[in-house]
Coordinates of C-alpha atoms in Angstrom, one line a residue:
Chain A
M102 CA 32.7 -3.9 -19.3
S103 CA 31.2 -4.1 -15.8
F104 CA 28.1 -2.2 -17.0
L105 CA 27.6 -4.6 -19.9
L106 CA 27.9 -7.5 -17.5
H107 CA 25.4 -5.9 -15.2
L108 CA 23.0 -5.3 -18.1
I109 CA 23.3 -8.9 -19.3
T110 CA 22.8 -10.3 -15.8
V111 CA 19.8 -8.1 -15.0
T112 CA 18.1 -8.9 -18.3
C113 CA 18.6 -12.6 -17.9
I114 CA 17.3 -12.5 -14.3
L115 CA 14.1 -10.9 -15.5
L116 CA 13.6 -13.2 -18.5
P117 CA 12.0 -16.2 -16.6
T118 CA 9.2 -14.2 -15.2
I119 CA 8.6 -12.3 -18.5
V120 CA 8.7 -15.5 -20.6
G121 CA 6.3 -17.2 -18.1
Y122 CA 4.0 -14.2 -18.1
N123 CA 4.1 -14.1 -21.9
L124 CA 2.5 -17.6 -21.9
V125 CA -0.4 -16.4 -19.8
F126 CA -1.0 -12.9 -21.0
G127 CA 0.6 -12.9 -24.5
K128 CA -0.4 -16.4 -25.8
G129 CA -3.3 -17.2 -23.6
K130 CA -4.8 -13.6 -23.6
I131 CA -5.7 -14.1 -20.0
F132 CA -6.0 -10.7 -18.3
H133 CA -3.7 -11.4 -15.4
F134 CA -1.7 -8.5 -13.9
G135 CA -0.5 -10.3 -10.8
Q136 CA 2.9 -11.7 -12.1
I137 CA 4.9 -9.5 -9.7
G138 CA 2.5 -10.6 -6.9
L139 CA 3.5 -14.2 -7.6
Q140 CA 7.1 -13.1 -7.4
I141 CA 6.5 -11.6 -4.0
L142 CA 4.8 -14.8 -2.8
A143 CA 7.7 -16.8 -4.1
A144 CA 10.7 -14.7 -3.0
Y145 CA 9.6 -13.6 0.5
P146 CA 8.9 -17.0 2.0
L147 CA 12.0 -18.4 0.4
W148 CA 14.5 -15.7 1.6
I149 CA 12.9 -14.9 4.9
S150 CA 13.0 -18.6 5.9
I151 CA 16.7 -18.8 4.9
V152 CA 18.0 -15.5 6.1
L153 CA 15.9 -14.6 9.1
F154 CA 14.9 -18.1 10.3
D155 CA 18.1 -20.0 9.4
Q156 CA 16.4 -22.7 7.4
Y157 CA 18.2 -24.9 4.8
P158 CA 18.1 -23.4 1.3
I159 CA 16.2 -26.5 0.1
M160 CA 13.5 -25.8 2.7
G161 CA 13.3 -22.2 1.7
L162 CA 13.0 -23.2 -2.0
L163 CA 10.2 -25.6 -1.2
L164 CA 8.3 -22.9 0.8
G165 CA 8.7 -20.4 -2.1
L166 CA 7.6 -23.0 -4.6
I167 CA 4.5 -24.0 -2.6
S168 CA 3.6 -20.4 -1.9
A169 CA 3.9 -19.4 -5.6
F170 CA 2.1 -22.5 -6.9
V171 CA -0.8 -22.1 -4.5
A172 CA -1.2 -18.5 -5.5
A173 CA -0.9 -19.3 -9.2
W174 CA -3.5 -22.1 -8.8
L175 CA -5.9 -19.6 -7.1
L176 CA -5.4 -17.1 -9.9
A177 CA -6.1 -19.8 -12.5
W178 CA -9.2 -20.7 -10.6
L179 CA -10.3 -17.1 -10.6
S180 CA -9.7 -16.9 -14.3
F181 CA -12.5 -19.4 -14.8
R182 CA -14.8 -17.6 -12.5
L183 CA -14.4 -13.9 -13.3
D184 CA -14.9 -11.6 -16.3
P185 CA -11.5 -10.8 -18.0
D186 CA -11.6 -7.2 -16.6
G187 CA -12.6 -8.5 -13.2
L188 CA -9.6 -10.9 -13.2
G189 CA -7.4 -8.0 -14.2
V190 CA -8.5 -5.8 -11.3
M191 CA -8.5 -8.8 -8.9
S192 CA -4.9 -9.8 -9.8
I193 CA -3.8 -6.2 -9.3
A194 CA -5.5 -6.2 -5.9
V195 CA -3.8 -9.5 -5.0
H196 CA -0.4 -8.1 -6.0
L197 CA -1.0 -4.9 -4.0
S198 CA -2.3 -6.7 -1.0
A199 CA 0.8 -8.9 -0.9
L200 CA 3.0 -5.8 -1.1
N201 CA 1.0 -4.1 1.6
V202 CA 1.5 -7.0 3.9
V203 CA 5.2 -7.1 3.1
L204 CA 5.5 -3.4 3.8
N205 CA 3.6 -3.4 7.1
W206 CA 4.4 -6.8 8.7
Q207 CA 7.7 -5.3 9.8
S208 CA 8.5 -7.9 12.5
V209 CA 8.9 -10.5 9.9
T210 CA 9.6 -8.8 6.6
R211 CA 11.5 -5.7 7.9
G212 CA 9.0 -3.5 5.9
A213 CA 10.4 -1.0 3.4
L214 CA 14.0 -1.7 4.5
G215 CA 13.9 -5.1 2.9
V216 CA 15.9 -8.1 3.9
P217 CA 19.7 -7.5 3.6
G218 CA 22.5 -10.1 3.5
I219 CA 21.0 -12.4 1.0
P220 CA 23.6 -15.1 0.6
R221 CA 25.1 -16.4 -2.7
W222 CA 26.5 -19.8 -3.2
S223 CA 30.3 -19.7 -2.7
F224 CA 31.1 -20.6 -6.3
L225 CA 29.0 -17.6 -7.5
A226 CA 30.7 -15.0 -5.3
D227 CA 32.1 -12.9 -8.2
N228 CA 29.8 -11.3 -10.7
V229 CA 31.3 -13.0 -13.8
S230 CA 30.6 -16.5 -12.5
F231 CA 27.2 -15.4 -11.3
A232 CA 26.4 -14.0 -14.8
I233 CA 27.5 -17.3 -16.4
F234 CA 25.3 -19.3 -14.0
V235 CA 22.3 -17.0 -14.6
I236 CA 22.7 -17.3 -18.4
V237 CA 22.8 -21.1 -18.2
A238 CA 19.9 -21.4 -15.8
V239 CA 17.8 -18.9 -17.8
S240 CA 18.6 -20.6 -21.1
V241 CA 17.4 -23.9 -19.7
W242 CA 14.2 -22.3 -18.5
C243 CA 13.6 -20.6 -21.8
V244 CA 14.2 -23.8 -23.8
F245 CA 11.7 -25.6 -21.4
V246 CA 9.1 -22.9 -22.0
W247 CA 9.8 -22.8 -25.8
L248 CA 9.3 -26.6 -26.0
L249 CA 6.0 -26.2 -24.0
D250 CA 4.9 -23.4 -26.3
R251 CA 5.6 -25.6 -29.4
S252 CA 3.9 -28.6 -27.9
A253 CA 0.2 -29.6 -28.0
F254 CA -0.2 -27.5 -24.8
G255 CA 0.8 -24.3 -26.7
R256 CA -1.7 -25.1 -29.5
K257 CA -4.4 -25.7 -26.9
L258 CA -3.7 -22.4 -25.2
Q259 CA -3.8 -20.6 -28.5
A260 CA -7.1 -22.3 -29.4
L261 CA -8.6 -21.3 -26.1
S262 CA -7.5 -17.7 -26.5
E263 CA -9.1 -17.5 -30.0
H264 CA -12.4 -19.0 -29.0
D265 CA -12.8 -20.9 -25.7
W266 CA -16.2 -22.4 -26.6
Y267 CA -15.1 -23.9 -29.8
A268 CA -11.9 -25.1 -28.2
E269 CA -13.8 -26.8 -25.4
A270 CA -16.1 -28.4 -27.9
L271 CA -13.0 -30.0 -29.5
G272 CA -12.2 -31.6 -26.1
I273 CA -9.6 -29.0 -24.8
S274 CA -9.9 -28.6 -21.1
R275 CA -9.8 -24.9 -20.3
K276 CA -9.2 -25.6 -16.6
N277 CA -6.2 -27.8 -17.1
V278 CA -4.6 -25.6 -19.7
H279 CA -5.0 -22.4 -17.7
I280 CA -3.7 -24.1 -14.5
V281 CA -0.6 -25.3 -16.3
A282 CA 0.0 -21.8 -17.9
F283 CA -0.3 -20.1 -14.5
L284 CA 2.0 -22.7 -12.9
V285 CA 4.6 -22.0 -15.5
A286 CA 4.3 -18.3 -14.9
A287 CA 4.7 -19.0 -11.1
G288 CA 7.8 -21.1 -11.9
G289 CA 9.3 -18.1 -13.8
A290 CA 8.4 -15.8 -10.9
L291 CA 10.2 -18.2 -8.5
L292 CA 13.3 -18.4 -10.7
T293 CA 13.5 -14.6 -10.9
G294 CA 12.8 -14.4 -7.1
V295 CA 15.7 -16.7 -6.5
L296 CA 18.2 -14.9 -8.7
L297 CA 17.4 -11.2 -8.3
P298 CA 17.9 -10.9 -4.5
Q299 CA 21.1 -13.0 -4.7
Y300 CA 22.5 -10.6 -7.3
L301 CA 21.6 -7.5 -5.3
Y302 CA 22.4 -9.2 -1.9
L303 CA 19.1 -7.6 -0.9
L304 CA 15.4 -8.5 -1.0
S305 CA 13.8 -5.1 -1.4
P306 CA 10.0 -4.4 -1.7
T307 CA 10.7 -1.6 -4.2
D308 CA 11.6 -4.3 -6.7
F309 CA 8.0 -5.6 -6.4
A310 CA 6.0 -2.4 -6.7
F311 CA 3.4 -1.8 -9.5
P312 CA 5.9 -0.2 -11.9
A313 CA 7.7 -3.5 -12.1
M314 CA 4.5 -5.1 -13.3
I315 CA 4.1 -2.4 -15.9
F316 CA 7.6 -3.1 -17.2
V317 CA 6.7 -6.8 -17.5
V318 CA 3.5 -6.0 -19.4
M319 CA 5.5 -3.6 -21.7
C320 CA 8.1 -6.2 -22.5
V321 CA 5.3 -8.7 -23.6
V322 CA 3.3 -6.2 -25.6
A323 CA 6.3 -4.5 -27.3
G324 CA 7.7 -7.9 -28.3
K325 CA 4.5 -9.1 -29.9
P326 CA 2.1 -10.9 -27.4
G327 CA 2.6 -14.6 -27.5
S328 CA 6.0 -14.5 -29.3
M329 CA 8.8 -15.7 -27.0
G330 CA 11.6 -14.4 -29.2
G331 CA 9.9 -11.0 -29.3
A332 CA 9.5 -10.9 -25.6
I333 CA 13.2 -11.7 -25.1
L334 CA 14.3 -9.1 -27.6
A335 CA 12.0 -6.5 -26.1
T336 CA 13.2 -7.2 -22.6
A337 CA 16.8 -6.8 -23.7
L338 CA 16.1 -3.5 -25.6
L339 CA 13.9 -2.0 -22.9
M340 CA 16.4 -3.0 -20.1
M341 CA 19.2 -1.4 -22.2
L342 CA 17.1 1.8 -22.3
K343 CA 16.2 1.6 -18.6
E344 CA 19.7 1.1 -17.4
G345 CA 21.3 3.3 -20.1
L346 CA 19.4 6.3 -19.0
R347 CA 21.5 6.3 -15.8
L348 CA 24.5 7.2 -18.0
L349 CA 22.9 10.4 -19.3
P350 CA 24.1 13.6 -17.7
L351 CA 20.7 14.3 -16.0
S352 CA 20.1 15.0 -12.3
P353 CA 18.7 12.0 -10.3
G354 CA 15.4 13.9 -9.9
V355 CA 14.9 14.1 -13.6
V356 CA 16.1 10.6 -14.7
G357 CA 13.1 8.9 -13.0
P358 CA 10.4 11.1 -14.6
V359 CA 12.1 11.0 -18.0
R360 CA 12.2 7.2 -17.8
L361 CA 8.5 7.1 -16.9
L362 CA 7.7 9.4 -19.8
L363 CA 9.7 7.3 -22.3
F364 CA 8.2 4.0 -21.1
G365 CA 4.7 5.4 -21.1
L366 CA 5.1 6.5 -24.7
I367 CA 6.7 3.2 -25.7
L368 CA 3.8 1.3 -24.0
L369 CA 1.3 3.4 -25.9
G370 CA 3.1 3.0 -29.2
A371 CA 3.5 -0.8 -28.6
V372 CA -0.2 -1.2 -27.8
W373 CA -1.2 0.8 -30.9
Y374 CA 1.2 -1.1 -33.1
R375 CA 0.3 -4.5 -31.6
R376 CA -3.4 -3.9 -31.1
D377 CA -4.3 -6.8 -33.4
A378 CA -1.8 -9.2 -31.9
L379 CA -2.9 -8.3 -28.3
F380 CA -6.6 -8.9 -29.1
P381 CA -6.8 -10.4 -32.5
P382 CA -10.1 -10.2 -34.5
Q383 CA -11.9 -13.5 -34.8
R384 CA -10.9 -15.5 -37.8
E385 CA -13.7 -16.0 -40.3
I386 CA -14.1 -18.5 -43.1
Chain B
M232 CA -16.0 7.5 17.5
E233 CA -17.7 10.7 16.4
Q234 CA -14.4 12.0 15.0
L235 CA -14.0 8.7 13.0
L236 CA -17.4 9.1 11.5
I237 CA -16.8 12.7 10.5
N238 CA -13.4 11.7 9.0
G239 CA -15.2 8.9 7.1
L240 CA -17.7 11.5 5.8
I241 CA -15.0 13.8 4.6
A242 CA -12.9 11.0 2.9
G243 CA -16.1 9.4 1.6
S244 CA -17.2 12.7 -0.1
L245 CA -13.9 12.8 -1.9
A246 CA -14.1 9.2 -3.0
A247 CA -17.7 9.6 -4.1
L248 CA -16.9 12.4 -6.4
I249 CA -14.2 10.3 -8.2
A250 CA -16.1 7.0 -8.1
G251 CA -19.3 8.5 -9.5
G252 CA -17.7 9.7 -12.7
L253 CA -15.9 6.5 -13.1
A254 CA -19.0 4.4 -12.6
L255 CA -20.7 6.4 -15.4
V256 CA -17.8 5.8 -17.8
Y257 CA -17.8 2.1 -17.0
G258 CA -21.5 1.9 -17.5
V259 CA -21.4 3.6 -20.9
L260 CA -18.1 2.5 -22.4
G261 CA -17.4 -0.7 -20.3
I262 CA -13.8 0.4 -19.9
F263 CA -11.4 0.7 -16.9
N264 CA -9.4 3.9 -16.7
L265 CA -6.3 3.2 -14.7
A266 CA -5.0 6.7 -15.0
L267 CA -7.9 8.1 -13.0
G268 CA -5.8 8.9 -9.9
Q269 CA -3.3 10.9 -12.0
M270 CA -6.3 12.8 -13.6
V271 CA -7.5 13.6 -10.1
L272 CA -4.2 15.0 -9.0
L273 CA -3.6 17.0 -12.2
G274 CA -6.9 18.8 -11.6
G275 CA -5.6 19.8 -8.1
Y276 CA -2.2 20.7 -9.4
A277 CA -3.7 22.9 -12.1
V278 CA -5.6 24.9 -9.5
W279 CA -2.5 25.0 -7.3
W280 CA -0.5 26.4 -10.2
L281 CA -3.1 29.0 -11.2
H282 CA -3.6 30.1 -7.6
Q283 CA -0.1 29.9 -6.1
S284 CA 2.2 30.5 -9.2
V285 CA 0.1 32.7 -11.5
G286 CA -1.6 34.5 -8.6
L287 CA -5.2 34.2 -9.7
T288 CA -8.0 34.3 -7.1
L289 CA -9.2 30.9 -5.8
P290 CA -12.6 30.9 -7.5
V291 CA -11.0 31.9 -10.9
S292 CA -8.3 29.3 -10.3
I293 CA -10.9 26.6 -9.7
V294 CA -12.8 27.4 -12.8
G295 CA -9.6 27.5 -14.8
G296 CA -8.5 24.2 -13.3
L297 CA -11.8 22.6 -14.2
L298 CA -11.6 23.9 -17.8
M299 CA -8.0 22.6 -18.1
A300 CA -9.1 19.2 -16.6
G301 CA -12.0 19.0 -19.1
G302 CA -9.6 19.8 -22.0
L303 CA -7.1 17.2 -20.8
T304 CA -9.8 14.6 -20.4
W305 CA -11.0 15.3 -24.0
V306 CA -7.5 14.9 -25.4
T307 CA -7.1 11.7 -23.3
F308 CA -10.3 10.3 -24.8
E309 CA -9.3 11.1 -28.4
V310 CA -5.7 9.7 -28.0
F311 CA -5.8 6.9 -25.4
I312 CA -9.4 5.6 -25.6
A313 CA -11.2 6.3 -28.9
P314 CA -8.7 4.6 -31.2
F315 CA -8.8 1.5 -29.0
Y316 CA -12.1 0.8 -27.2
K317 CA -14.1 0.0 -30.3
R318 CA -11.4 -2.5 -31.4
H319 CA -11.5 -4.2 -28.1
R320 CA -12.8 -2.9 -24.8
F321 CA -9.9 -4.2 -22.8
L322 CA -7.3 -2.3 -24.8
P323 CA -7.8 1.0 -22.9
L324 CA -6.9 -0.9 -19.7
V325 CA -3.3 -1.0 -21.0
T326 CA -3.3 2.3 -22.8
T327 CA -4.5 4.1 -19.6
I328 CA -1.6 2.5 -17.7
A329 CA 0.6 4.2 -20.3
L330 CA -1.3 7.5 -19.8
G331 CA -0.8 7.1 -16.0
M332 CA 3.0 6.8 -16.5
I333 CA 3.1 9.9 -18.8
L334 CA 1.0 12.0 -16.3
D335 CA 3.1 10.8 -13.4
A336 CA 6.2 11.9 -15.3
A337 CA 4.6 15.3 -16.1
M338 CA 3.6 15.9 -12.5
L339 CA 7.1 15.0 -11.2
L340 CA 8.8 17.2 -13.8
F341 CA 6.5 20.3 -13.5
F342 CA 5.4 20.1 -9.8
E343 CA 8.1 17.9 -8.2
A344 CA 7.5 15.2 -5.6
R345 CA 7.1 17.5 -2.6
P346 CA 3.7 18.2 -1.1
R347 CA 1.7 21.1 -2.5
S348 CA -1.3 22.7 -0.8
I349 CA -3.7 25.0 -2.7
L350 CA -4.3 27.2 0.4
S351 CA -1.2 28.8 1.7
N352 CA -2.6 30.0 5.0
G353 CA -3.6 27.7 7.8
K354 CA -7.0 26.1 8.2
N355 CA -9.7 27.4 10.5
I356 CA -10.3 24.5 12.9
M357 CA -13.5 24.2 14.8
D358 CA -14.3 22.0 17.8
I359 CA -17.9 20.9 17.9
G360 CA -18.7 18.6 20.8
G361 CA -15.2 17.1 20.8
V362 CA -15.1 16.6 17.0
R363 CA -12.4 18.7 15.3
L364 CA -12.9 19.7 11.7
S365 CA -12.0 22.7 9.6
V366 CA -14.4 25.2 8.0
E367 CA -12.9 24.3 4.6
Q368 CA -13.8 20.6 5.2
V369 CA -17.4 21.6 6.0
Y370 CA -17.6 23.6 2.7
L371 CA -16.1 20.7 0.7
V372 CA -18.5 18.2 2.1
V373 CA -21.5 20.5 1.5
L374 CA -20.4 21.3 -2.0
T375 CA -19.9 17.6 -2.8
V376 CA -23.4 16.8 -1.7
L377 CA -24.8 19.8 -3.6
L378 CA -22.8 18.7 -6.7
L379 CA -24.1 15.2 -6.5
C380 CA -27.7 16.5 -6.0
V381 CA -27.3 18.6 -9.2
F382 CA -26.0 15.6 -10.9
A383 CA -28.9 13.5 -9.7
Y384 CA -31.4 16.1 -11.0
V385 CA -29.7 16.3 -14.4
L386 CA -29.4 12.5 -14.7
H387 CA -33.0 11.7 -13.7
S388 CA -35.1 14.8 -14.5
T389 CA -33.8 16.3 -17.8
P390 CA -33.9 15.2 -21.4
F391 CA -30.1 15.1 -21.4
G392 CA -30.0 12.8 -18.4
R393 CA -32.5 10.5 -20.1
R394 CA -30.3 10.3 -23.1
I395 CA -27.3 9.4 -20.9
R396 CA -29.3 6.7 -19.1
A397 CA -30.5 5.4 -22.5
V398 CA -26.9 5.1 -23.7
V399 CA -25.9 3.4 -20.4
Q400 CA -28.7 0.8 -20.8
H401 CA -28.1 0.0 -24.5
S402 CA -26.0 2.1 -26.8
H403 CA -27.2 0.6 -30.1
A404 CA -30.9 0.9 -29.1
A405 CA -30.3 4.5 -28.1
M406 CA -28.6 5.2 -31.4
S407 CA -31.6 3.7 -33.3
L408 CA -33.8 6.3 -31.5
G409 CA -31.7 9.1 -32.8
I410 CA -29.4 9.6 -29.8
R411 CA -25.8 10.4 -30.9
A412 CA -24.1 7.9 -28.7
S413 CA -20.6 8.7 -29.8
V414 CA -21.0 12.4 -28.7
L415 CA -22.5 11.3 -25.4
H416 CA -19.5 8.9 -24.9
R417 CA -17.2 11.9 -25.1
V418 CA -19.4 14.1 -22.9
I419 CA -19.6 11.4 -20.2
F420 CA -15.9 10.8 -20.3
I421 CA -15.2 14.5 -20.0
L422 CA -17.7 14.8 -17.2
S423 CA -15.9 12.0 -15.3
G424 CA -12.6 13.9 -15.8
V425 CA -14.2 17.1 -14.4
L426 CA -15.6 15.2 -11.4
A427 CA -12.1 13.7 -10.9
A428 CA -10.6 17.1 -11.0
C429 CA -13.1 18.3 -8.4
G430 CA -11.7 15.5 -6.2
G431 CA -8.1 16.7 -6.9
I432 CA -9.1 20.3 -5.8
F433 CA -10.7 18.7 -2.7
I434 CA -7.4 17.0 -1.9
G435 CA -5.4 20.2 -2.6
I436 CA -7.5 22.2 -0.2
D437 CA -8.0 19.7 2.5
Q438 CA -4.6 18.0 2.5
N439 CA -1.5 18.1 0.2
L440 CA -1.1 17.0 -3.4
T441 CA 1.7 14.5 -4.0
P442 CA 2.1 12.2 -7.1
V443 CA 2.3 9.1 -4.8
L444 CA -1.4 9.5 -4.0
A445 CA -2.5 8.6 -7.6
F446 CA -2.6 4.9 -7.4
P447 CA -4.4 4.5 -4.0
I448 CA -7.1 6.9 -5.3
T449 CA -7.6 4.8 -8.4
I450 CA -7.8 1.6 -6.3
K451 CA -10.3 3.1 -3.9
A452 CA -12.5 4.3 -6.8
Y453 CA -12.4 0.8 -8.4
A454 CA -13.3 -0.8 -5.1
A455 CA -16.3 1.5 -4.9
I456 CA -17.6 0.7 -8.4
I457 CA -17.0 -3.0 -8.1
A458 CA -18.8 -3.2 -4.7
G459 CA -21.5 -0.9 -6.0
G460 CA -22.2 -2.9 -9.1
K461 CA -20.2 -2.0 -12.2
G462 CA -21.7 1.0 -13.9
N463 CA -24.2 1.8 -11.1
F464 CA -23.7 5.5 -10.3
W465 CA -25.5 5.5 -7.0
G466 CA -24.1 2.2 -5.9
A467 CA -20.6 3.5 -6.5
I468 CA -21.3 6.6 -4.4
V469 CA -22.8 4.6 -1.5
C470 CA -19.9 2.2 -1.5
A471 CA -17.3 5.1 -1.7
Y472 CA -18.7 6.4 1.6
L473 CA -18.8 2.9 3.0
I474 CA -15.2 2.2 2.1
A475 CA -14.0 5.5 3.5
L476 CA -15.8 4.9 6.7
L477 CA -14.4 1.4 7.1
E478 CA -10.9 2.7 6.4
Q479 CA -11.3 5.1 9.3
L480 CA -12.8 2.5 11.6
V481 CA -10.2 -0.2 10.9
I482 CA -7.3 1.9 12.0
G483 CA -9.1 4.1 14.5
I484 CA -10.7 1.5 16.7
E485 CA -8.9 -0.3 19.6
W486 CA -9.6 -3.9 18.6
F487 CA -10.8 -6.1 21.4
G488 CA -9.5 -3.4 23.8
R489 CA -5.9 -4.7 23.1
F490 CA -4.4 -3.4 19.9
Y491 CA -4.6 -0.9 17.0
I492 CA -4.1 -1.9 13.4
P493 CA -1.2 0.0 11.9
A494 CA -2.1 2.9 9.7
G495 CA -0.2 1.3 6.8
Y496 CA -3.0 -1.2 6.4
Q497 CA -5.6 1.5 5.7
Q498 CA -5.2 1.0 1.9
S499 CA -5.9 -2.7 2.4
V500 CA -9.6 -2.0 3.1
A501 CA -10.2 -1.0 -0.5
L502 CA -8.1 -4.0 -1.8
L503 CA -10.1 -6.4 0.5
F504 CA -13.3 -4.9 -0.8
I505 CA -12.2 -5.7 -4.4
I506 CA -11.1 -9.2 -3.5
V507 CA -14.2 -10.1 -1.4
F508 CA -16.8 -8.7 -3.7
L509 CA -15.2 -10.2 -6.9
L510 CA -15.0 -13.6 -5.1
C511 CA -18.4 -13.6 -3.4
R512 CA -20.6 -11.2 -5.3
P513 CA -19.0 -10.1 -8.6
S514 CA -22.2 -8.2 -9.6
G515 CA -21.8 -5.9 -6.6
L516 CA -24.2 -4.8 -3.9
F517 CA -26.6 -2.8 -6.2
S518 CA -26.4 -4.6 -9.5
F519 CA -29.3 -4.0 -11.9
K520 CA -30.6 -6.2 -14.7
N521 CA -30.7 -5.0 -18.3
R522 CA -34.2 -4.6 -19.5
T523 CA -35.3 -7.1 -22.1
A524 CA -38.3 -7.2 -24.3

């Protein structure tokens, strides 16, 4: 029972960042691989200011919000300026640079040790009430993103992803739409950055390494890029597989590589199966 | 300072081997291979296995390792690249991430996470005017330069090299002149894998092989090809040496006579290169224009 609760909680915690990313990469076809970088830039200012510098939670939240939104705005700006592959490499570089700073600026971030003693609100002290809170908060977020996706904004994003020149000729502003998409992704990263360290009572840099980004990409690709329901289902199934592997009678030295192997094969299979959804061929009359 | 320059030369030679092959692949296919670091390490591990476990002599192990690397690269192309890149050239960026995960898992399962060195005996260290370097390092640097010179000769002075350059400049125009571009695509990709494996052997002889090295190697190679001008072979090689030298200087110099930058920031040099060049000069230092009629 406690494993099931853990599984539900961890899946729900990851959903905001994955659903937000699905809007940018899945629906918008914007080659952005810096979602976990946004999460670093949201979570570290937030929790360091609260735990290490004794600031009010609202102040920490504000710092995390500003930091994530500024980074998202910069990435959106870069998406107008760079080739898609250039943006992909640039966003990876931004993510790894942020991680490098976190790992090496030990006087502030405590480096690889992470920041322990992340507090939870008193009414969320036990795991059941925390899980209920997470489910409610994440449901609200998912409904918000779903409404956004179904609105004129979603149609504009899709039009831009199909053919940006034609879309712009019809009066759709690529800048505005991309900025909003990136800000939503940053909002998701912030929500995950608020919930995950609270659940673990620890802000650990290992949760923000590049494999975490690969997991996010895998969830979006496997669930059909652009499909919110697909992304949610894929996250649940992949998380079940990821956590379920711990239950197998394998030594700890083997579980990690087996998980990597399985996920690599799943990612390859998902890209092969979804290759037309990931980069659809141009529609013709 | 002399020691830092020599260290930069050694690290740059390694990076140049890897980045050169990658630049050719980008120039011809326009794809990014994010499993490059893993392919580098697998070349080194193959030689380690043949030399240390099977017991073959070092030269035979190196030839065997390069053949295995060539075979693996060919399989990689057929499974992870060819079915995808013609559909959309960005698809291999994701499929090579999957390949990287599979190769990482294979390395961890077969060779474990602990460091492996191809040479079991200690190195022969020399002291030349206060600069310490090993005989093996001298051999590696000289061999790298020789290999690059041979490559330069083949690329610029042989019919085969002309065909490669023609495909780099314009695949379709080259095909209309009777050049079999699809075969050359495979040859160039395999060549980049063999050069990457040479880099892995370099690491296995000079340092130790561990799976965690893969991603930093990939990032450094990408920094070199972005700074050198995407697809520009010589630009990538020059920038590989430049990045390696800067990495040594950044952490080796006492800045303003007051402090040293922690060694952990060494990887940031390559990342900063990527960020600064993509922001300020996306075409790179040595970009060339496509010829037009």
